mmCIF file of C-alpha atoms in Angstrom:
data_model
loop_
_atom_site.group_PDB
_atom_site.id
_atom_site.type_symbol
_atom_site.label_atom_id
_atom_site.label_comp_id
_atom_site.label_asym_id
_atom_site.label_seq_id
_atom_site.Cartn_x
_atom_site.Cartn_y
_atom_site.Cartn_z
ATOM 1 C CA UNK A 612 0.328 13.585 -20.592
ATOM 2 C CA UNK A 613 3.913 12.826 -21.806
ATOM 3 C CA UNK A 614 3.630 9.723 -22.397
ATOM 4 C CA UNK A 615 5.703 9.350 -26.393
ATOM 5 C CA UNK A 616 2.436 7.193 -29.252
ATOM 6 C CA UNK A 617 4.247 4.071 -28.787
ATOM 7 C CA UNK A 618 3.870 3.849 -25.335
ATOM 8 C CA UNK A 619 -0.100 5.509 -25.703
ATOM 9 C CA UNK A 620 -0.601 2.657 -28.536
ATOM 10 C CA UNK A 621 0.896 -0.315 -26.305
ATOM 11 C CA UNK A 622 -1.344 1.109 -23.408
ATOM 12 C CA UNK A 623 -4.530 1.271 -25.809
ATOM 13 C CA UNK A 624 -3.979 -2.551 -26.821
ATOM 14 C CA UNK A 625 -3.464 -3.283 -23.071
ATOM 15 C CA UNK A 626 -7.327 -2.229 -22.234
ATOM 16 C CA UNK A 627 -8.450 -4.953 -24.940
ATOM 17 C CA UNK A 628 -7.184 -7.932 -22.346
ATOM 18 C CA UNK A 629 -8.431 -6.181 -19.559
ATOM 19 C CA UNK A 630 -11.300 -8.240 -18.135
ATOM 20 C CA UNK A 631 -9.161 -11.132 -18.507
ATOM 21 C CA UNK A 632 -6.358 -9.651 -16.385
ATOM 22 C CA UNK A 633 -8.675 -8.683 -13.676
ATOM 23 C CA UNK A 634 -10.098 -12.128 -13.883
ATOM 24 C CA UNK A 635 -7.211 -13.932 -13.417
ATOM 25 C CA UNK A 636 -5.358 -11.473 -10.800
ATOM 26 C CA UNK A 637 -8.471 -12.114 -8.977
ATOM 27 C CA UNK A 638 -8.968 -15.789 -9.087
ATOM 28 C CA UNK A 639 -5.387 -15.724 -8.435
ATOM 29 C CA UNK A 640 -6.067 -13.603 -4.949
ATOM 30 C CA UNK A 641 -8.830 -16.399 -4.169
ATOM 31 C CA UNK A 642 -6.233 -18.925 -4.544
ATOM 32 C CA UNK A 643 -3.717 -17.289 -1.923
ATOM 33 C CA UNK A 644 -6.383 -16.664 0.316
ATOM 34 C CA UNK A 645 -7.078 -20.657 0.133
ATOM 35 C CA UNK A 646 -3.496 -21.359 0.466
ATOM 36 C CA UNK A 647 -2.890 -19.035 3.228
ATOM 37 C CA UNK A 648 -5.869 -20.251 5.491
ATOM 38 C CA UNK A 649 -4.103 -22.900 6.613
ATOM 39 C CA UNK A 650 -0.443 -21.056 7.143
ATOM 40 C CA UNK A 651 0.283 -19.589 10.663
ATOM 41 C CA UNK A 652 1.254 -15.617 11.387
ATOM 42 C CA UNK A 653 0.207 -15.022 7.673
ATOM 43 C CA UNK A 654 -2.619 -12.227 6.944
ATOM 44 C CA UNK A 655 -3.235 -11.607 3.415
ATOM 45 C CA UNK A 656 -4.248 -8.292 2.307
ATOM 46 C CA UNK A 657 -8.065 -8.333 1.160
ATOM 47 C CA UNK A 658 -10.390 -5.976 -0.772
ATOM 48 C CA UNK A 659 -13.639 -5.468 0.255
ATOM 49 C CA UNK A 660 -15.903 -6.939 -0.997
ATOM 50 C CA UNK A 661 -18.243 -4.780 -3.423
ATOM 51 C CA UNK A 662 -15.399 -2.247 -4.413
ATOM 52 C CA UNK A 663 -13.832 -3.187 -7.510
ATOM 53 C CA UNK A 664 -9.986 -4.057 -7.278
ATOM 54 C CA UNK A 665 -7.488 -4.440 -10.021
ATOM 55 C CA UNK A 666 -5.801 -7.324 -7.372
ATOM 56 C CA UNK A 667 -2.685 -5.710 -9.121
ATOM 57 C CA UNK A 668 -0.842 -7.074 -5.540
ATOM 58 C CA UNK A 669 -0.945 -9.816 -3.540
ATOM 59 C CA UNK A 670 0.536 -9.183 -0.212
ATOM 60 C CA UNK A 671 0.815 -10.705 3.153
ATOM 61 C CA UNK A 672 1.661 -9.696 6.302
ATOM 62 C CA UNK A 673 4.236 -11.372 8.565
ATOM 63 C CA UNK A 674 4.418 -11.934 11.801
ATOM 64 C CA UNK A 675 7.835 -13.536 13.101
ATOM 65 C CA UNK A 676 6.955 -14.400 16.018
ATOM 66 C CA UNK A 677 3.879 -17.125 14.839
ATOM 67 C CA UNK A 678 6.144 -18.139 11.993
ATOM 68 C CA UNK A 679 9.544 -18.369 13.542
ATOM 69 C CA UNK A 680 10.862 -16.377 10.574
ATOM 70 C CA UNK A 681 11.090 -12.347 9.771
ATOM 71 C CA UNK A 682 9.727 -11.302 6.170
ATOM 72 C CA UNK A 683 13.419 -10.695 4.672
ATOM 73 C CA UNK A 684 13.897 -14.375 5.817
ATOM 74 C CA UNK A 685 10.636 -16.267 4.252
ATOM 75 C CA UNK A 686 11.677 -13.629 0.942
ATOM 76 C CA UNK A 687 15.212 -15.277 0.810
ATOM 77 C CA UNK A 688 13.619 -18.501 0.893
ATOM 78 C CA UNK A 689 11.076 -17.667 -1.729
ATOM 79 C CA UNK A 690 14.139 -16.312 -3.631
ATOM 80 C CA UNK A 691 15.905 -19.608 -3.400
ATOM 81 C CA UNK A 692 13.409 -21.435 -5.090
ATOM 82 C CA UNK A 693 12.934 -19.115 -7.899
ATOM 83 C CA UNK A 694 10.175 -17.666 -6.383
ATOM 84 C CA UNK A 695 10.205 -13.520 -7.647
ATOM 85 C CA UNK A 696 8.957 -12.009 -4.192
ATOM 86 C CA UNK A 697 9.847 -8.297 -2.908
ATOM 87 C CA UNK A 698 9.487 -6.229 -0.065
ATOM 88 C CA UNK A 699 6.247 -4.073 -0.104
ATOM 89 C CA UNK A 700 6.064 -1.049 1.042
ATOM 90 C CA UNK A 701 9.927 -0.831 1.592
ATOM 91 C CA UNK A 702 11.645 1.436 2.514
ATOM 92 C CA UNK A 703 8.744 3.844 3.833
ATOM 93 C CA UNK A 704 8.292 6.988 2.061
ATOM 94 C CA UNK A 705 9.696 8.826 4.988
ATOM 95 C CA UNK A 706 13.116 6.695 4.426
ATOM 96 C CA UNK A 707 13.512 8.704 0.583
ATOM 97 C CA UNK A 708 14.052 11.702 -0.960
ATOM 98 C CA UNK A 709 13.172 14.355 -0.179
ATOM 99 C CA UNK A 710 11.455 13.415 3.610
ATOM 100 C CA UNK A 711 14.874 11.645 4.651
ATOM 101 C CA UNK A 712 16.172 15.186 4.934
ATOM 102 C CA UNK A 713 13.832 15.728 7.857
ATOM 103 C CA UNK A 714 14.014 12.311 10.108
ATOM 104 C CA UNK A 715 10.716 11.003 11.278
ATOM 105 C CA UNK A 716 10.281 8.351 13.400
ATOM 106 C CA UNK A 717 6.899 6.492 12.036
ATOM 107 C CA UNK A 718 6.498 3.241 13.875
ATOM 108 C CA UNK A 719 3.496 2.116 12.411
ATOM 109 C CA UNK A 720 4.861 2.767 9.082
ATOM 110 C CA UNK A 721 8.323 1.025 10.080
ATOM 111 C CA UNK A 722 6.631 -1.668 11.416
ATOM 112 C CA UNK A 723 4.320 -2.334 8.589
ATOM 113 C CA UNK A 724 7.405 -1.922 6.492
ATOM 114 C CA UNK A 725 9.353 -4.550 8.111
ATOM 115 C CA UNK A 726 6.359 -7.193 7.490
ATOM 116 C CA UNK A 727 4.509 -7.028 4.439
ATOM 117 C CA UNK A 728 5.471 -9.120 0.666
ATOM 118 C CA UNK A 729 4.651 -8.844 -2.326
ATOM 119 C CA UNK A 730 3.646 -12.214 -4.022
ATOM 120 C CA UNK A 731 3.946 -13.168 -7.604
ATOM 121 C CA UNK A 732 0.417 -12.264 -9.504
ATOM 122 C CA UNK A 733 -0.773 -12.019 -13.290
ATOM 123 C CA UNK A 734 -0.872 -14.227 -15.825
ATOM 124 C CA UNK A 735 1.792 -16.011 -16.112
ATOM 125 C CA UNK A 736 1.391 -16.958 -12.359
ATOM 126 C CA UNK A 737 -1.127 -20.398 -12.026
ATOM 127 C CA UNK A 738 -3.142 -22.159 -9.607
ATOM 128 C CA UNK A 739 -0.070 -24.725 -9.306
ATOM 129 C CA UNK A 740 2.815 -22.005 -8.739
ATOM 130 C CA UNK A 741 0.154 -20.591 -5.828
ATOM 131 C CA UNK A 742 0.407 -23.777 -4.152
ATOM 132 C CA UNK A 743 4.121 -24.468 -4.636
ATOM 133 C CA UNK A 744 4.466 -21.241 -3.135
ATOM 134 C CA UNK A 745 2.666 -22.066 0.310
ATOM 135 C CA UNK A 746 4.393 -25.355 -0.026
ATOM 136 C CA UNK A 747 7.594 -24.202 0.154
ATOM 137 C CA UNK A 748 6.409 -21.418 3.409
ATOM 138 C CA UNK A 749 4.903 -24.042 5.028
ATOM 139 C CA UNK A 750 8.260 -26.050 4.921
ATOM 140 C CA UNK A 751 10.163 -23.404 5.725
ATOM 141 C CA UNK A 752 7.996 -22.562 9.101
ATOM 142 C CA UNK A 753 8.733 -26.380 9.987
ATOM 143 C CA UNK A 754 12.528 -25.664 9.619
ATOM 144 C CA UNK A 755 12.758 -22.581 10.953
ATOM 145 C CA UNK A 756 15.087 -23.538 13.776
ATOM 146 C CA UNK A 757 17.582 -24.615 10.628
ATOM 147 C CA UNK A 758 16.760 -21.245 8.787
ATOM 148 C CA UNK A 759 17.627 -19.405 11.602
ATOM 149 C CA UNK A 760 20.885 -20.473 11.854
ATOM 150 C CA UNK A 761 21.872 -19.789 8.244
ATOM 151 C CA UNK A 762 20.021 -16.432 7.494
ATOM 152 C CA UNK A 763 19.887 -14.764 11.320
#
């Protein structure tokens, strides 16, 4: 590859922590998927079950019309509160260089684009901050009239 030895070296000391960083993105995945059981028009991406997973991302899909709220709302929310959310799978490939040269019109992928995020995983992300997080959804679905008004 071309990767310069410093970055090799960093990469190489990296793979010593490894089973702990698939340990805790993966009890960290549990925890969402306790936290988001009880959420409305939130479906949280799974692996299945026998394939091994890095859990590298935790993302959710969003439906607006169970929660009241689009995606780019609940992120701006999330946002507020410190909360270091993004857009996943946004734009679509089709929307960049070089396919935006040649339009496309891919539904499912624009679709799918305009409803999946990306929550905070790794480390330095615990059990607490995972229910903070659906604390602070869940009170935003119960003002979502309010929200509404503010972020159309």
């Amino acid at each position: 590859g071309k990767m310069n030895e410093l970055c090799a070296a960093i990469g190489l000391t990296g793979l010593e922590d490894i089973d702990q960083v698939l340990a805790v993105n993966a009890a960290n995945h549990r925890a969402y998927a306790r936290v988001f059981a009880g959420l409305p028009g939130f479906t949280l991406l799974t692996y299945p079950e026998g394939e091994a997973s890095n859990h590298q991302y935790v993302v959710v899909d969003v439906d607006a019309d169970a929660t009241g709220l689009t995606r780019d709302q609940l992120a701006a929310v999330l946002r507020a509160e410190n909360c270091m959310v993004r857009r996943y799978f946004h734009p679509g490939c089709h929307r960049m260089e070089p396919y935006v040269r040649r339009p496309r019109r891919l539904p499912v992928t624009e679709a799918l684009a305009e409803r999946t995020l990306a929550l905070p995983t790794g480390s330095t992300v615990s059990p607490e901050a995972i229910r903070r997080i659906a604390e602070i959804l869940n009170d935003a679905l119960a003002r979502a009239d309010e929200l509404r008004e503010v972020a159309p």
